Coordinates of C-alpha atoms in Angstrom, one line a residue:
X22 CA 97.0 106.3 54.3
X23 CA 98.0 109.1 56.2
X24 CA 101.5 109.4 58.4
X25 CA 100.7 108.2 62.0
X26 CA 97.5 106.2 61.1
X27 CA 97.4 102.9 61.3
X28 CA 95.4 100.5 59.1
X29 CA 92.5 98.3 60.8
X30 CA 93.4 94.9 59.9
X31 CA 90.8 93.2 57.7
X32 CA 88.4 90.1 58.9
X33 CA 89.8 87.5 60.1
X34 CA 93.5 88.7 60.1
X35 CA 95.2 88.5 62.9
X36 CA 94.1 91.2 65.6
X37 CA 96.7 94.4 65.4
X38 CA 97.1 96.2 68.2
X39 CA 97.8 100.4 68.4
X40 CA 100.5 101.5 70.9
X41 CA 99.1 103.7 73.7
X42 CA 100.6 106.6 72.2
X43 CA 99.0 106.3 68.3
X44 CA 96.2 105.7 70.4
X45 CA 96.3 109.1 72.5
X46 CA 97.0 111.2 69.5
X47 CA 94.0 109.6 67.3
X48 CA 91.5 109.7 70.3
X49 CA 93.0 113.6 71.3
X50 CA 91.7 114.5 67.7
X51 CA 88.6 113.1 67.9
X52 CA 87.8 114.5 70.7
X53 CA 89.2 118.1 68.8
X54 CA 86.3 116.8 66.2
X55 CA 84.1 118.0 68.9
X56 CA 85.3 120.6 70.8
X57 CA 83.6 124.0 70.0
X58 CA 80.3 122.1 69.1
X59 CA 79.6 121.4 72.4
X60 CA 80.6 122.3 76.3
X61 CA 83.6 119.9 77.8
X62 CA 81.6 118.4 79.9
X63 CA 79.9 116.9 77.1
X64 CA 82.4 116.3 74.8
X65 CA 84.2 114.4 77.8
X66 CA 81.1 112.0 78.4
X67 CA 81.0 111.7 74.1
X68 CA 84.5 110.6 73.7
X69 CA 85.2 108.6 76.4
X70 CA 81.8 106.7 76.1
X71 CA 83.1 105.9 72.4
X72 CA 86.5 104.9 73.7
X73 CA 84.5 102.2 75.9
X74 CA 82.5 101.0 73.2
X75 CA 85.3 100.6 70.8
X76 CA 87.8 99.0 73.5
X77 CA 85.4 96.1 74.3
X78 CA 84.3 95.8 70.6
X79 CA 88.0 95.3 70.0
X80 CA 88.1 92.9 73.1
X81 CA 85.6 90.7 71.3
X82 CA 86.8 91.0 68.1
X83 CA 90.2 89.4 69.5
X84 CA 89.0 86.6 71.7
X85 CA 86.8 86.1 68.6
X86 CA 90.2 85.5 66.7
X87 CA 92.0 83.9 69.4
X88 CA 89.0 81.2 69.5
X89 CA 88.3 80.7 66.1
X90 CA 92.3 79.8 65.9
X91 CA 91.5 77.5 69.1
X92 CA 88.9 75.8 67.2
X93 CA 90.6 75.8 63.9
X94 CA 93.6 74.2 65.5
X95 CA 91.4 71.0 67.2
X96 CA 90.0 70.3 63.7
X97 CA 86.5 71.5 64.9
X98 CA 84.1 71.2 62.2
X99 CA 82.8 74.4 60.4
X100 CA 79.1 74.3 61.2
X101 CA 80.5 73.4 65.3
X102 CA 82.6 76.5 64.5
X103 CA 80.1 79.2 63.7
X104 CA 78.3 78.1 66.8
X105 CA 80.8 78.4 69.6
X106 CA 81.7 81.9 67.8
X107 CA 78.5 83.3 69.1
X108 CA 78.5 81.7 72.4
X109 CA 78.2 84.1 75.1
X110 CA 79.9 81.8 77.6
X111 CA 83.0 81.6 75.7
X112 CA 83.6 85.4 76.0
X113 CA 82.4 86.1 79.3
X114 CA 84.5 83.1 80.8
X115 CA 87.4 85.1 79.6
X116 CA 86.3 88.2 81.5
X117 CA 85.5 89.5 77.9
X118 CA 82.2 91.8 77.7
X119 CA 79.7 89.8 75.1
X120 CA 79.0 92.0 72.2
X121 CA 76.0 92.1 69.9
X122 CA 76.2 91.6 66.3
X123 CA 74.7 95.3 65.9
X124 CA 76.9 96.5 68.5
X125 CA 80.2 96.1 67.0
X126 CA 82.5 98.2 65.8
X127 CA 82.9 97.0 62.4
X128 CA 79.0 96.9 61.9
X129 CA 78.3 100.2 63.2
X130 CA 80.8 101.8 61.2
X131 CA 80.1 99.6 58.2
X132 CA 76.2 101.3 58.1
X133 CA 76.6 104.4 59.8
X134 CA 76.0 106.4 56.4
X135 CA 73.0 104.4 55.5
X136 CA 71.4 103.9 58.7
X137 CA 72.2 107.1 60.9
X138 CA 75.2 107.0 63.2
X139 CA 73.7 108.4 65.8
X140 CA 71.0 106.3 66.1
X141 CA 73.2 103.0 65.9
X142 CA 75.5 104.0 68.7
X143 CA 72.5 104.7 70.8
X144 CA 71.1 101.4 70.1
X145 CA 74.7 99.8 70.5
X146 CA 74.8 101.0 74.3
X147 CA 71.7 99.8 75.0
X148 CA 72.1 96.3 73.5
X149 CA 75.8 96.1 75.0
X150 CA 73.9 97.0 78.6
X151 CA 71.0 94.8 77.8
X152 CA 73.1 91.3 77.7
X153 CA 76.2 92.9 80.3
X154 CA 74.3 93.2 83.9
X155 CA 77.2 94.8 85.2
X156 CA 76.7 98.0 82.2
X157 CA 73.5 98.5 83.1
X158 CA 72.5 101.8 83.2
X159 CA 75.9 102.9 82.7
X160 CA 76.9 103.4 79.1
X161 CA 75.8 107.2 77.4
X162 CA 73.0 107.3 75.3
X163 CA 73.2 110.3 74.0
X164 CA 74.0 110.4 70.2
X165 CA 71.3 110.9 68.3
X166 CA 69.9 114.2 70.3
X167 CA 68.9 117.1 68.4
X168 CA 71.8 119.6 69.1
X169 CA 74.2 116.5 68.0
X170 CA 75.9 117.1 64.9
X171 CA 75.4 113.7 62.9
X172 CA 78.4 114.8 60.4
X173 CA 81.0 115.8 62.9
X174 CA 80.2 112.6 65.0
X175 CA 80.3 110.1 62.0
X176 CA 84.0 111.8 61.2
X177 CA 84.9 111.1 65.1
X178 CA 84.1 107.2 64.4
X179 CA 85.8 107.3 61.5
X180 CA 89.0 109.0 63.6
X181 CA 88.2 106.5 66.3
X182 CA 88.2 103.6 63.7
X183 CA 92.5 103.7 63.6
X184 CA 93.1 103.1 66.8
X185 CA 93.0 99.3 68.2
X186 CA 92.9 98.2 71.7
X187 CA 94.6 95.4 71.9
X188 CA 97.8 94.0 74.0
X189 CA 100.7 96.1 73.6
X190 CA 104.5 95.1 74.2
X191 CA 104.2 93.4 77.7
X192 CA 101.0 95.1 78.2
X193 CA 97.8 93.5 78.2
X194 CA 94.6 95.1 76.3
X195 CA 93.4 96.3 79.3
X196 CA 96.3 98.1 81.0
X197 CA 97.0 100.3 77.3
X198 CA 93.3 101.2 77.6
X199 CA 93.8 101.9 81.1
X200 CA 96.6 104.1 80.4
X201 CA 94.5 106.0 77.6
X202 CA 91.5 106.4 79.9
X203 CA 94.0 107.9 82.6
X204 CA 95.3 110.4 79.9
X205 CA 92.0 111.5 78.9
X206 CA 90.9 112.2 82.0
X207 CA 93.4 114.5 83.4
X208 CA 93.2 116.2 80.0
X209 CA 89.8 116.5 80.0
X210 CA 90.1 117.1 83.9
X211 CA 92.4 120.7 82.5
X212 CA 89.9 121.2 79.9
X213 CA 86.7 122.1 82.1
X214 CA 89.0 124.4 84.6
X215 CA 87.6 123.9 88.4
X216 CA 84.8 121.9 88.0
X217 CA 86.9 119.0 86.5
X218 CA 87.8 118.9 89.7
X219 CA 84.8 117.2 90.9
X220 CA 85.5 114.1 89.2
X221 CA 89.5 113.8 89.1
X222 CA 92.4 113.9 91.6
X223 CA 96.3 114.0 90.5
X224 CA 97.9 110.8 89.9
X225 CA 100.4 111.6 92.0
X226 CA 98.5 112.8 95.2
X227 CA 96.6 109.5 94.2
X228 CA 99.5 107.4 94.3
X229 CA 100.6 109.1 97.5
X230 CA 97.3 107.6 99.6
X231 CA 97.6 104.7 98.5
X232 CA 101.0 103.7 99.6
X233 CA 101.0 105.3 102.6
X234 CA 97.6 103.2 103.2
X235 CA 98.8 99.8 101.5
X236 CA 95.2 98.4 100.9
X237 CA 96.3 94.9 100.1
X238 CA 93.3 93.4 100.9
X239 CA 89.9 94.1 102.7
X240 CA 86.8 96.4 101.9
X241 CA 87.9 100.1 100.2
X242 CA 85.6 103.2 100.2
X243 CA 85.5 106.5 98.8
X244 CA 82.2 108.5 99.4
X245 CA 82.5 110.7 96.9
X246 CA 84.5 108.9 93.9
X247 CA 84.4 111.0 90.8
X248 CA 85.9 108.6 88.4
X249 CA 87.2 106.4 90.5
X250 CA 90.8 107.3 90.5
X251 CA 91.6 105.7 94.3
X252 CA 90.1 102.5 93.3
X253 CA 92.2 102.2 90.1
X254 CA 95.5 103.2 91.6
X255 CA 94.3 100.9 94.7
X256 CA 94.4 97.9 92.1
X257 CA 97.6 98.9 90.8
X258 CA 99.1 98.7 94.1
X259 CA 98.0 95.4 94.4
X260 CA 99.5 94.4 91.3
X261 CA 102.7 95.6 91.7
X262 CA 103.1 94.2 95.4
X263 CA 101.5 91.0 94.6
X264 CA 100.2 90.4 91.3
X265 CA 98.1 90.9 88.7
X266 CA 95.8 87.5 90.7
X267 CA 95.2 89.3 94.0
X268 CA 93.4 92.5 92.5
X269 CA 90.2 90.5 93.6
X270 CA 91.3 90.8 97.4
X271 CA 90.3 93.9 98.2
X272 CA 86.3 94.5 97.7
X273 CA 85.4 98.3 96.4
X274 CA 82.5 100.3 97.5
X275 CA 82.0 104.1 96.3
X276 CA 79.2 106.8 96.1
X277 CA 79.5 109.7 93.6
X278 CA 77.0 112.8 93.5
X279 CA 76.9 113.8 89.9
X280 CA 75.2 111.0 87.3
X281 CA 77.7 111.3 84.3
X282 CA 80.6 111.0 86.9
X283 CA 78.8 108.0 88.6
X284 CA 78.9 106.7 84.6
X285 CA 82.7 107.1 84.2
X286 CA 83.6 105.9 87.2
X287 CA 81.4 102.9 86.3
X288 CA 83.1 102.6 82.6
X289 CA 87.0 102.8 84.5
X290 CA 86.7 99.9 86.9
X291 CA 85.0 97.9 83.9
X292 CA 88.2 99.1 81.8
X293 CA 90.4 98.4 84.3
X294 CA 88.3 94.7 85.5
X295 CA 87.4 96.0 89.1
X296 CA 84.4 94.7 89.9
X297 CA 83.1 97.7 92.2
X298 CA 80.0 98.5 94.2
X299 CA 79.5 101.9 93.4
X300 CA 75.4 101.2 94.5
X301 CA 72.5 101.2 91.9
X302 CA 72.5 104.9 91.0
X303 CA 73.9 108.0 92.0
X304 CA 73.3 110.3 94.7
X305 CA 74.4 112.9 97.5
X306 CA 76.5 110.8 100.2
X307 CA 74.9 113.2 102.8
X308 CA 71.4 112.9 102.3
X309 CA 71.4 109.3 101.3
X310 CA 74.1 107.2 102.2
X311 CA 74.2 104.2 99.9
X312 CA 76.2 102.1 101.8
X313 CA 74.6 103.1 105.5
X314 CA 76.1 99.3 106.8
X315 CA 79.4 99.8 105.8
X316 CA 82.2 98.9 107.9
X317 CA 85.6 99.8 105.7
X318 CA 89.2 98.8 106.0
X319 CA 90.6 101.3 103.8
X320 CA 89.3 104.9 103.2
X321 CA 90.5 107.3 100.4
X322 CA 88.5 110.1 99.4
X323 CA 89.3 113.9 97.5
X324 CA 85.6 115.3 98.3
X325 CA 84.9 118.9 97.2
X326 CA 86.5 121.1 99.5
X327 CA 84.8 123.9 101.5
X328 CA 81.2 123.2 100.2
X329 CA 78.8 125.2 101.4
X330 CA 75.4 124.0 100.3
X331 CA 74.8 120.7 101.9
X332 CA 72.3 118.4 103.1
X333 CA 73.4 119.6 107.0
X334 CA 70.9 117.8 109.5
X335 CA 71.9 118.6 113.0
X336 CA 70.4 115.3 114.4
X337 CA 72.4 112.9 111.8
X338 CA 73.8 110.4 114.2
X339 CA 77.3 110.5 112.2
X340 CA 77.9 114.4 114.0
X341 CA 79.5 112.1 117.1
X342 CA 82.5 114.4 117.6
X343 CA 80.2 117.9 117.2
X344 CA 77.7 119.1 114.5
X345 CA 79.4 120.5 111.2
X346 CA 79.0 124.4 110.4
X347 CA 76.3 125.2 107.6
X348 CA 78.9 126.9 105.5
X349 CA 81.0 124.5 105.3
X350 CA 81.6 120.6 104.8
X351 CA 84.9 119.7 105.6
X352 CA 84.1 117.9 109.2
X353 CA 81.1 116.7 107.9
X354 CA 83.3 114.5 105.6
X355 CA 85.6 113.8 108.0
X356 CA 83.2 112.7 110.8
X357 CA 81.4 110.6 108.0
X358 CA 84.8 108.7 106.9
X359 CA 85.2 108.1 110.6
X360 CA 82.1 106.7 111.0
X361 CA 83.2 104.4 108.5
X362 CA 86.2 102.6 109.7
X363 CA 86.6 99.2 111.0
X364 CA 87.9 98.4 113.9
X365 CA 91.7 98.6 112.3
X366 CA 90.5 101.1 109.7
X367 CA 92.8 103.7 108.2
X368 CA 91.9 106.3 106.0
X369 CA 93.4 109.2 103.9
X370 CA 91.3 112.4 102.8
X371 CA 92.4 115.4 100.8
X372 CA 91.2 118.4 102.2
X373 CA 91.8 122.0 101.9
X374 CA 94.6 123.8 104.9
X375 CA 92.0 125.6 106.3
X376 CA 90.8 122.3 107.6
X377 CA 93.8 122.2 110.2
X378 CA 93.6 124.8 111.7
X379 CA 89.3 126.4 111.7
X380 CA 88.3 127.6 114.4
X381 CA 85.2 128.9 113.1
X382 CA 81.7 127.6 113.9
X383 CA 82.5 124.6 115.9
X384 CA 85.2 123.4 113.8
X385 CA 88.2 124.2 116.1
X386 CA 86.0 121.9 118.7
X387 CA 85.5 119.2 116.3
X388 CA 89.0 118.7 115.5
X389 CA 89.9 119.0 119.5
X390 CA 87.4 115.8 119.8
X391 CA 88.9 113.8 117.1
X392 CA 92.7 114.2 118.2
X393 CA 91.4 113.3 121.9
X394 CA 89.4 110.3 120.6
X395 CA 93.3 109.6 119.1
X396 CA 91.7 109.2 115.4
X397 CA 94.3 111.3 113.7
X398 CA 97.4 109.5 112.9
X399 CA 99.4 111.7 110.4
X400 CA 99.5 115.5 108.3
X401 CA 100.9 116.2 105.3
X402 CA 101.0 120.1 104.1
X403 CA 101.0 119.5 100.2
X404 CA 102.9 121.6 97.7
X405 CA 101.2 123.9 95.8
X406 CA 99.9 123.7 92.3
X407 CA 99.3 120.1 92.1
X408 CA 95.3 120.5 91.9
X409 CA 95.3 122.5 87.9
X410 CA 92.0 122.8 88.8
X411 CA 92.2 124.9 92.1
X412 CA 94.5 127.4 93.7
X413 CA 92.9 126.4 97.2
X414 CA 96.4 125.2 99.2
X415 CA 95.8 121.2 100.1
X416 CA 96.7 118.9 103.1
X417 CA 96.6 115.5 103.7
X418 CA 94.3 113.3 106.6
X419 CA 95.5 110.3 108.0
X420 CA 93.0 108.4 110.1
X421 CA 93.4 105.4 112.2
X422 CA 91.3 103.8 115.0
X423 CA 94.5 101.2 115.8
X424 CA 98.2 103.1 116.3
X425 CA 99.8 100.0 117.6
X426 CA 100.6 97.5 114.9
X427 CA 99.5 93.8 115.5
X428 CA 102.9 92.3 116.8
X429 CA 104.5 96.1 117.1
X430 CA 106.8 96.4 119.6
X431 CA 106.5 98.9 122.5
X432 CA 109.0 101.4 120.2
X433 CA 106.4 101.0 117.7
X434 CA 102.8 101.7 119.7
X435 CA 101.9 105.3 118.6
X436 CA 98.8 105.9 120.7
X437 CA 98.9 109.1 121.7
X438 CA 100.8 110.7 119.1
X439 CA 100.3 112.3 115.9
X440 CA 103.1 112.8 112.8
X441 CA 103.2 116.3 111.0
X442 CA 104.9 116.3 107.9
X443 CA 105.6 119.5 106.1
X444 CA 106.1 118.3 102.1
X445 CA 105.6 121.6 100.8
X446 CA 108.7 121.8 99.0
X447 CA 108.4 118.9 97.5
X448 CA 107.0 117.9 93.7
X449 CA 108.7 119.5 90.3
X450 CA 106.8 121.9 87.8
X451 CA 105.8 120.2 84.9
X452 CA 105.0 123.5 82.9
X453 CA 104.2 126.8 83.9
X454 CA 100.9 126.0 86.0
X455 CA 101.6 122.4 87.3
X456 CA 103.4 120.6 89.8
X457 CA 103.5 117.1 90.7
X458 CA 104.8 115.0 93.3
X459 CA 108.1 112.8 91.5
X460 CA 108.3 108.9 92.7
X461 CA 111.1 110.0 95.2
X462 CA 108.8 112.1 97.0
X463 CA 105.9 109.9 97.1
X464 CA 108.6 106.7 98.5
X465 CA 109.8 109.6 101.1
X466 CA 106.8 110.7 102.7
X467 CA 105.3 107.1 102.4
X468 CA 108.6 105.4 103.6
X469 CA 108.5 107.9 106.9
X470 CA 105.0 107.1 107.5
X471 CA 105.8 103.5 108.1
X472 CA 108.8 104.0 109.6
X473 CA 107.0 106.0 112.5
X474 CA 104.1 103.4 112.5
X475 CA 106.4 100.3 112.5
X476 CA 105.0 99.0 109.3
X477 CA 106.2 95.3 108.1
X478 CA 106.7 97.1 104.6
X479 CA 109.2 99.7 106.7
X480 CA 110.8 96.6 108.8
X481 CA 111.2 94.1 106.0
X482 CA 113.1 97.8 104.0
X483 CA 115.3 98.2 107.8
X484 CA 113.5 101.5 107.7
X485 CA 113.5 103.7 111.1
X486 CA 111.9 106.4 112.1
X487 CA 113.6 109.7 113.4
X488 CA 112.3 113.4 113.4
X489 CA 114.3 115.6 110.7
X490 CA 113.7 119.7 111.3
X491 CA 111.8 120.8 108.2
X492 CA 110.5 118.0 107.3
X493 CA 108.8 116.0 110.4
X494 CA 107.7 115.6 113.7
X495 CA 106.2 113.0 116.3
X496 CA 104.3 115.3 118.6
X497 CA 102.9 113.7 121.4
X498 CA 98.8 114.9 122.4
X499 CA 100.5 117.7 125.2
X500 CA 102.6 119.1 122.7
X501 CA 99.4 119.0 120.8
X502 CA 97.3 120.2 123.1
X503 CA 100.1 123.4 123.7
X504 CA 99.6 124.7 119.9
X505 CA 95.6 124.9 120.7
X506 CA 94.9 121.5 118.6
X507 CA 95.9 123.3 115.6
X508 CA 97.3 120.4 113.1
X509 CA 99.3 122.3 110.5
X510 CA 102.7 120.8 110.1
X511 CA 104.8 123.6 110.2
X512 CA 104.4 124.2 113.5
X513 CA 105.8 121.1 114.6
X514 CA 108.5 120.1 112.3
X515 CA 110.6 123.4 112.9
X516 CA 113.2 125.1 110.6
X517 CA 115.9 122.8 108.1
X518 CA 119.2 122.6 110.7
X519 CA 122.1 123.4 109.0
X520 CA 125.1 121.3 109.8
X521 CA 128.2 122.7 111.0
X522 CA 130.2 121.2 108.3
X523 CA 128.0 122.9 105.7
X524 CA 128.4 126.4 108.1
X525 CA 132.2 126.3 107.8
X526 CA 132.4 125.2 104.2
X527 CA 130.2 128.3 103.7
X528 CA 132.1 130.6 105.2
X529 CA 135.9 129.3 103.8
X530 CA 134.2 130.0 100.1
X531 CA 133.3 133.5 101.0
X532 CA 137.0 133.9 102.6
X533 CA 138.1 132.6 99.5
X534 CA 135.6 134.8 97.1
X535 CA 136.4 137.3 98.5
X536 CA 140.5 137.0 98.7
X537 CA 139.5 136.4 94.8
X538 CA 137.9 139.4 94.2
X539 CA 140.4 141.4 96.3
X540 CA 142.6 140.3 93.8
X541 CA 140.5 141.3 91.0
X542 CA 140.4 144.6 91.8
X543 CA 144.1 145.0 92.2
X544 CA 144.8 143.7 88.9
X545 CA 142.3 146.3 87.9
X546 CA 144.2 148.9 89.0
X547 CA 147.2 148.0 87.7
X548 CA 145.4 147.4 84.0
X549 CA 144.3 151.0 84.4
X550 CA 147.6 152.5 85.8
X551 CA 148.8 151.1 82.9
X552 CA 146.2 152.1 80.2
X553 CA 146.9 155.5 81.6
X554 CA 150.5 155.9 80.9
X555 CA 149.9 154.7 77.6
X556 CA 147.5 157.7 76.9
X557 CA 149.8 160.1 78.6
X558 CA 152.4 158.8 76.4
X559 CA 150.6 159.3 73.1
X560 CA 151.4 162.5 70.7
X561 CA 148.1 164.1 70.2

C-alpha cells in the first residue's frame, strides 16, 4: 500500500474514517486524474459529484454497521436481521440518505471493469435520486458521454476509493465532508479564474455578513446563491451560538442562474443537512423570480457585479426607488433585495465601489431615494485582493427597514443615520495574489456594527459605540446629504489621529538618532585622523 493511503476496511469491520486532510490530498489527485482532459468547469461538477456519491454511500455503509451492531446486541434473529438492514426507514430516520444496492460504493467499484464505469455511476445517480425526493434532479449524470475518458475515470474511483467519510476526532461525518466540499470549492473556485466567481464568495467576506447579520432564526434569502456559501456559513453561525439543534430555525430560500451551480448548491446544503428551498429548477432571478411571495428576515447575497446583459423591464414593479440603467445591474439587485425584506429585515450585499458613489444613468438618483427611504444602515470599503477571482475593488451593503432595536434605548435608535466603515487596511496576504480578512478583523467590524446599532450581542459583550478617525463614522442624513449622497467610507471616517504621546515619543527618538549619529561621525573622524598618521608614519 502506498505512503498516505489508507486501506478501506473490509465488510463488516468496523467503519474507518479518513481525516479531512488524507481526504483533501486523495480527492485533489483525483481531480489531477482529470485535469487536462476536460475544461474546470467540468472537471469541477465530475469530482465533486463523485465526492457526494461516495460521502453518502459511506453514510450508509456506517449506519448499516452501527445497526447491524444494534441488532446484534438485542439478540435479533438472523433472518429479522437481514430485513431491517434494507429498511429504508431505518436510515432515513437517522437523516441518513437510503442507498440502493447498485448504488453503492463498494458495488460500483466492485464491477466497474466488467460492467462499464461510466454507465454504473450514471445509473447510481439516478437510482440514489429516484428513492431521495430531496436529490431529485440534482445529482450529475454525466459519465458515460462520449468525450468521457472511461480509463481515466475508473482510475479516479479507484483514487476516490481511499478516502472514507466518516466521523473524525470530535467531528461528525458531515462537518469533515463539509470541510472537504469547502476546500474544493475555493480550489476549484482559483482554478476557473473569473468565472469561478459566479458560484463562490471568500469564506471570510462570508463569515463577515453573517455576523454582522446574526440570522439566528427566521426566513434567509440569497437570489443569486452560487453554491450556497451564505446558507452554509448561516448554519454554522447557528451552531456555534446555539447548537448543533437550532440549525432548523432559520428556513432557506435561494435562486441561482446557472444549472450546474443550482446542482452544487443543491449537493452542499444536502452535505451539510440544510434543508433549503432553492425552487424546482434554475433560472434568471430577474426574469422569473421563483420566490415572487417572499417576505425575508435575513438577506445575503454576492451577485455578479456590474452585469450588463439583463432581463431590464422598465415597468417591473420592484424599480420603486427609480428604474435601473441597461448597462448595468447593481440597483437592480439592490432594489430587488429591498423589495424583499420584512418588516425588520436586514440584509448584506457585496457589490462592486462603483456602487457608492454612480452617478451615471439614474444611479446617483437611485441611491439618493434609498438613503431618504432610510434603508441603508452601514458601508464597509473592503480590502483589496480578497476576490482571487476579480481585481474589481469591493464594498459591503447593509440594509435595514427597522434602525431602532425592539427595547433600544433612545442612545440606541439610529433612524436617520448611516455608519461608514473604511476596512481597507484590514485582512493579511496569504500568498502573493490573496488576501483574507483574519478572525480579528471580522469580530472588529462586526463588533462596531452592533455597538452602533445597540445590539443584545454588543450589550450582553459591554460593547459601545464611538467614532474612531480612519476607521468609522456615524453620519447623520445632512451630513449625508452635504457629500452629494455619495456612500463611500472614506469620506466620512477621516484620517488615523495621531496621539500626542505617540508625536513626542517620535520626535525624542529622532533627537536621540540623531545625537547617535552625530556621534558616529565624530568617532569616524577620529578613526580616520588616526588611520592617517599611521600611513604618514610608514617608511615607503
Amino acid at each position: 500500500m502506498p505512503p498516505g493511503k489508507k486501506k478501506p476496511a473490509p465488510q463488516g469491520e468496523l467503519f474507518s474514517a479518513s481525516t479531512p486532510k488524507e481526504i483533501q490530498d486523495i480527492l485533489w489527485k483525483a481531480a489531477d486524474k482529470l485535469r487536462g482532459s476536460m475544461d474546470a468547469a467540468q472537471y469541477k461538477e465530475f469530482v465533486l459529484g463523485l465526492i457526494f456519491l461516495k460521502y453518502i454511500s459511506d453514510a450508509f455503509d456506517e449506519r448499516r454497521e452501527a445497526l447491524a451492531k444494534e441488532l446484534a446486541d438485542e439478540g435479533i434473529e438472523e433472518e429479522r436481521q437481514a430485513e431491517l438492514l434494507e429498511d429504508k426507514d431505518e436510515y432515513t430516520g437517522e437523516h441518513v440518505f437510503w442507498v440502493p444496492e447498485t448504488a453503492r460504493w463498494g458495488w460500483i467499484a466492485a464491477n466497474a471493469k466488467a460492467k462499464g464505469v461510466g454507465l454504473l455511476l450514471n445509473e447510481a445517480m439516478d437510482a440514489i435520486m429516484g428513492e431521495n425526493a430531496g436529490l431529485k434532479t440534482v445529482l450529475p449524470k454525466i459519465f458515460n458521454s462520449d468525450n468521457v475518458d472511461q480509463k481515466r475515470l475508473a482510475e479516479l474511483v479507484d483514487l476516490i476509493s481511499d478516502a472514507r467519510f466518516g466521523g473524525s476526532g470530535d467531528k461528525p461525518a458531515q462537518d469533515v465532508l463539509g470541510e472537504v466540499y469547502e476546500y474544493f470549492l475555493g480550489n476549484f473556485a482559483r482554478a476557473e479564474g473569473k468565472r469561478g466567481g459566479e458560484f463562490y464568495t471568500p469564506r471570510s467576506v462570508v463569515q463577515l455578513l453573517v455576523e454582522v447579520l446574526e440570522p439566528y432564526e427566521g426566513r434567509v434569502y440569497d437570489p443569486a446563491c452560487g453554491s450556497g456559501g451564505m446558507f452554509v456559513q448561516a448554519g454554522k453561525f447557528i451552531e456555534a451560538h446555539r447548537g448543533r439543534d437550532h440549525k432548523s430555525d432559520i428556513a432557506v430560500y435561494g435562486q441561482e442562474l446557472n444549472e450546474r451551480t443550482w446542482r452544487l448548491a443543491k449537493m452542499n446544503l444536502a452535505i451539510h443537512g440544510i434543508d433549503g428551498n432553492l425552487a424546482g429548477r434554475w433560472g434568471d432571478t430577474f426574469a422569473e423570480d421563483k420566490h415572487p411571495d417572499l417576505k425575508a428576515d435575513y438577506v445575503m447575497a454576492n451577485p455578479p457585479f456590474n452585469i450588463k446583459d439583463w432581463a431590464r423591464k422598465e415597468s417591473d414593479p420592484r424599480w420603486k426607488y427609480g428604474v435601473p440603467p441597461k448597462n448595468n445591474a447593481n440597483y437592480a439587485w439592490l432594489q430587488h433585495i429591498v423589495g424583499k425584506l420584512g418588516e425588520n429585515g436586514a440584509a448584506g450585499v457585496v457589490l462592486a465601489n462603483g456602487s457608492m458613489g454612480s452617478q451615471q444613468s439614474g444611479e446617483g438618483e437611485i441611491r439618493k431615494a434609498l438613503i431618504e427611504a432610510d434603508l441603508v444602515a452601514c458601508m464597509v470599503a473592503l480590502p483589496s485582493q480578497l476576490f482571487r477571482t476579480t481585481t474589481i475593488p469591493a464594498c459591503l451593503w447593509f440594509l435595514s427597514r427597522n434602525k431602532s432595536p425592539q427595547g433600544a434605548k433612545r442612545l440606541d435608535d439610529r433612524r436617520g443615520e448611516t455608519l461608514f466603515i473604511d476596512a481597507r487596511a484590514m485582512g493579511e496576504m496569504v500568498d502573493r495574489t490573496e488576501r483574507i480578512l483574519a478572525d480579528a478583523d471580522v469580530a472588529k467590524i462586526a463588533g462596531t456594527y452592533h455597538a452602533w446599532r445597540g445590539t443584545k450581542s454588543a450589550r450582553d459583550e459591554g460593547l459601545s459605540y464611538a467614532d474612531e478617525p480612519g476607521f468609522c463614522f456615524a453620519a447623520d442624513l445632512k451630513t449625508v446629504r452635504e457629500h452629494g449622497y455619495v456612500l463611500t467610507p472614506g469620506r466620512y471616517v477621516g484620517a488615523v489621529e495621531v496621539e500626542e504621546e505617540d508625536a513626542e515619543a517620535a520626535a525624542e527618538k529622532i533627537a536621540r538618532l540623531t545625537a547617535e549619529l552625530y556621534e558616529l561621525f565624530d568617532k569616524s573622524d577620529e578613526l580616520s585622523e588616526a588611520v592617517r598618521n599611521r600611513l604618514e608614519s610608514l617608511d615607503v
